[in-house]
GROMACS .gro file of C-alpha atoms in nm:
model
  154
    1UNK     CA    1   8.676  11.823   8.171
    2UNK     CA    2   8.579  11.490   8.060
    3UNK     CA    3   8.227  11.547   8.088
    4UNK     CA    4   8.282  11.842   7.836
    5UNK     CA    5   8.508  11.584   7.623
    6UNK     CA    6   8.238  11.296   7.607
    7UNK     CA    7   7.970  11.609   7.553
    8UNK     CA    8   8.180  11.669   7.232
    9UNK     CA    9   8.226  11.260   7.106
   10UNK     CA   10   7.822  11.271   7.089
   11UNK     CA   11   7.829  11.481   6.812
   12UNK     CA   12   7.966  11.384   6.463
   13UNK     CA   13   8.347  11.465   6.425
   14UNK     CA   14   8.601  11.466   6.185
   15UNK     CA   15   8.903  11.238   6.197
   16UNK     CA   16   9.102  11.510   6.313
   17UNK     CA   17   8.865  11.646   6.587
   18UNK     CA   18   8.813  11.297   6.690
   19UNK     CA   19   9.183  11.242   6.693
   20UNK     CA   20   9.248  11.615   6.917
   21UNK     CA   21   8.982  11.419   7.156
   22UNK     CA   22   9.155  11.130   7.261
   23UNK     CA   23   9.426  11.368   7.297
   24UNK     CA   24   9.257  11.552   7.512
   25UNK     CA   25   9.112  11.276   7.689
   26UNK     CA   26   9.458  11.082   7.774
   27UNK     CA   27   9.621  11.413   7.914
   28UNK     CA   28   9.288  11.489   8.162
   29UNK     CA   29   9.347  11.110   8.252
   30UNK     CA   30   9.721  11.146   8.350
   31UNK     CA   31   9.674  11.501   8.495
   32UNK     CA   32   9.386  11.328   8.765
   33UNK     CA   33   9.667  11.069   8.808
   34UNK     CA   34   9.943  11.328   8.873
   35UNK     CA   35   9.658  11.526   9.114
   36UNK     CA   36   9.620  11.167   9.322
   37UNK     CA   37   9.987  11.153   9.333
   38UNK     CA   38  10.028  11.511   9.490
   39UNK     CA   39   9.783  11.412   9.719
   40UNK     CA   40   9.915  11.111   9.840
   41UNK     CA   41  10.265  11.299   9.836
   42UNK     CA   42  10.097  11.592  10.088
   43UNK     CA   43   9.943  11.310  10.305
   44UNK     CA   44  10.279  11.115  10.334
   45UNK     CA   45  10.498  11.498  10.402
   46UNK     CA   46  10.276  11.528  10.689
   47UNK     CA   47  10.333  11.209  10.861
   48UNK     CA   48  10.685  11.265  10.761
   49UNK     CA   49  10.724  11.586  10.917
   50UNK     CA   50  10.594  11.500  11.261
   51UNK     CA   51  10.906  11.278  11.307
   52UNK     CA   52  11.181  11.454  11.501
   53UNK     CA   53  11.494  11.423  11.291
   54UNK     CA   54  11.398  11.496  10.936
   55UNK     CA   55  11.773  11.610  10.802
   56UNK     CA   56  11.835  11.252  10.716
   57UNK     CA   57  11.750  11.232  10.320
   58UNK     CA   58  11.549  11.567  10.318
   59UNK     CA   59  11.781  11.763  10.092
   60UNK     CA   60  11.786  11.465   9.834
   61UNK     CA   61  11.427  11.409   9.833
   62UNK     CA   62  11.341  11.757   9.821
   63UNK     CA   63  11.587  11.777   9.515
   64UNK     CA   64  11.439  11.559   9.355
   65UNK     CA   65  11.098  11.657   9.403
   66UNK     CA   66  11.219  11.982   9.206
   67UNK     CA   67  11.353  11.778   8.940
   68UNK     CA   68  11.048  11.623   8.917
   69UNK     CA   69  10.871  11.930   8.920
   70UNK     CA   70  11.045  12.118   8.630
   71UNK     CA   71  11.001  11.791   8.433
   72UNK     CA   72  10.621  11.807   8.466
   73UNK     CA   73  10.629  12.203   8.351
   74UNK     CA   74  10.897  12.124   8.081
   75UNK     CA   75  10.620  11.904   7.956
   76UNK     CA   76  10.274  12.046   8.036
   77UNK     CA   77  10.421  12.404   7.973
   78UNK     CA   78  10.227  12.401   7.624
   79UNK     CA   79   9.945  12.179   7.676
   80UNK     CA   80   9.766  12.095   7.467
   81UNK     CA   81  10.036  12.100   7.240
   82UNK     CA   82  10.344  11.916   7.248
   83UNK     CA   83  10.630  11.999   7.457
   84UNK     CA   84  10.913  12.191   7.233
   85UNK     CA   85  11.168  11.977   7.408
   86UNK     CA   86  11.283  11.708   7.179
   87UNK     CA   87  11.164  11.326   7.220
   88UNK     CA   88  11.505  11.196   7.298
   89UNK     CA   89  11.584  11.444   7.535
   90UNK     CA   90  11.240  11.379   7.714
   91UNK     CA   91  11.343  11.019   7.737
   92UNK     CA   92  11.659  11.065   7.895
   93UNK     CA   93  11.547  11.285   8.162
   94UNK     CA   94  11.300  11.074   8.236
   95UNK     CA   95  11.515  10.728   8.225
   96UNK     CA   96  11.762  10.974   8.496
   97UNK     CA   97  11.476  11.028   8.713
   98UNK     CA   98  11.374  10.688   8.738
   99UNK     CA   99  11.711  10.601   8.825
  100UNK     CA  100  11.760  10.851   9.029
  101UNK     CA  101  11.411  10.760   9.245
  102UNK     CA  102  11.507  10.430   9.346
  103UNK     CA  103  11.881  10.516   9.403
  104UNK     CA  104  11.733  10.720   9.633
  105UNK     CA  105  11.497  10.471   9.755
  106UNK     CA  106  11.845  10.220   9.792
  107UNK     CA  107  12.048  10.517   9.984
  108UNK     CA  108  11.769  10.541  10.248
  109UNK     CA  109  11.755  10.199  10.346
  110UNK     CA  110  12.160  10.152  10.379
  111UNK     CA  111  12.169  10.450  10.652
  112UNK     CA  112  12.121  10.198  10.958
  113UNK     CA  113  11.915  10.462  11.162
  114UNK     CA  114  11.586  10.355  11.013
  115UNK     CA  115  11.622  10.058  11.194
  116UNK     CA  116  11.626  10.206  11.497
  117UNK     CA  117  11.301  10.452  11.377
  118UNK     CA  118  11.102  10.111  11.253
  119UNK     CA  119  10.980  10.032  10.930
  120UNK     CA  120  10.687  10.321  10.911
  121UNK     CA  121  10.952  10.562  10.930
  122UNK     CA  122  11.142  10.389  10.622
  123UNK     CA  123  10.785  10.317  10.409
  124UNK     CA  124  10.644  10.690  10.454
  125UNK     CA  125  10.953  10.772  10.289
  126UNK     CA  126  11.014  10.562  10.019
  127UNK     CA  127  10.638  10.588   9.998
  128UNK     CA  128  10.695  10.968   9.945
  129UNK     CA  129  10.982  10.879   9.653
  130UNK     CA  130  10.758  10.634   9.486
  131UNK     CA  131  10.508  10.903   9.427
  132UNK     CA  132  10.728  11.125   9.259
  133UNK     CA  133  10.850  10.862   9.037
  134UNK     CA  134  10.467  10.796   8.979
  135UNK     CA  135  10.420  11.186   8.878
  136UNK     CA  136  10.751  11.130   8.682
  137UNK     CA  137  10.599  10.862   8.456
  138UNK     CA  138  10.289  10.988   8.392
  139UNK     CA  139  10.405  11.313   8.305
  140UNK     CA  140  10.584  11.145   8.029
  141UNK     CA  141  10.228  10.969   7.904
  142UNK     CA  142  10.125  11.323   7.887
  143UNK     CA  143  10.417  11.364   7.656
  144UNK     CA  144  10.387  11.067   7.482
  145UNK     CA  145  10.016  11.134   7.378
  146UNK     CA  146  10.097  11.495   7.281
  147UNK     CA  147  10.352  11.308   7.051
  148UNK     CA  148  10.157  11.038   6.864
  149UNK     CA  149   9.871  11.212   6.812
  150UNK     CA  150  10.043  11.557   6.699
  151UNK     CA  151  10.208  11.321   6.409
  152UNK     CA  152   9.869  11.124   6.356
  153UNK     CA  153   9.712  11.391   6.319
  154UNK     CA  154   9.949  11.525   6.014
   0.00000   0.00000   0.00000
């Protein structure tokens, strides 16, 4: 995609194509970032998953990694447009998530059984919450350049 996009800067463009451009160029930037994040994510499940007792923060982290989820499609649902949600809204969810990942994050280390499992135990997981916050906050760049450059462009 951004071979295409820099195929398109070498010819001569208007302000506003050249503006839809850098638009276009920011979200293929955060969506590889988001793609390194899922993979990371799938790498650090599947040393997860081959402990033995997994009930121990599963349900929150996998609740989370929904919430996380329908915040990316809330915001990529129209790309490359903006998202219909309103800014504010946007914000909030995303200042809740944020909160809500290292909450997490805090919750995990106070349950006394990952000492007992060792530190890689403890690390994959917050490892694991870290990357959703990741796909979290670049999910809102993807908003956030929909947004300034829908207005700039006006």
């Amino acid at each position: 995609i951004n071979r295409f996009i820099s195929m398109l800067t070498e010819n001569s463009l208007s302000s506003k194509q050249s503006i839809a451009v850098q638009k276009l160029t920011k979200i293929t930037d955060e969506l590889e970032y988001i793609a390194d994040y899922i993979d990371k994510l799938a790498s650090y499940s599947t040393r997860y998953q081959q402990e033995d007792d997994l009930a121990e923060g599963k349900e929150q982290l996998m609740q989370f990694f929904i919430s996380v989820k329908e915040f990316y499609h809330d915001i990529t649902l129209n790309l490359p447009q903006r998202s219909s949600l309103e800014g504010d809204m946007i914000k909030a969810r995303a200042q809740r998530l944020k909160i809500t990942a290292e909450s997490i994050r805090e919750d995990h280390l106070a349950v006394p059984d990952h000492l007992q499992r060792g530190s890689e135990h403890f690390m994959t997981y917050s490892d694991m919450v870290v990357c959703l916050r990741k796909i979290r906050g670049h999910a809102l760049k993807i908003y956030h350049a929909t947004s300034q450059n829908d207005h700039l462009s006006h």
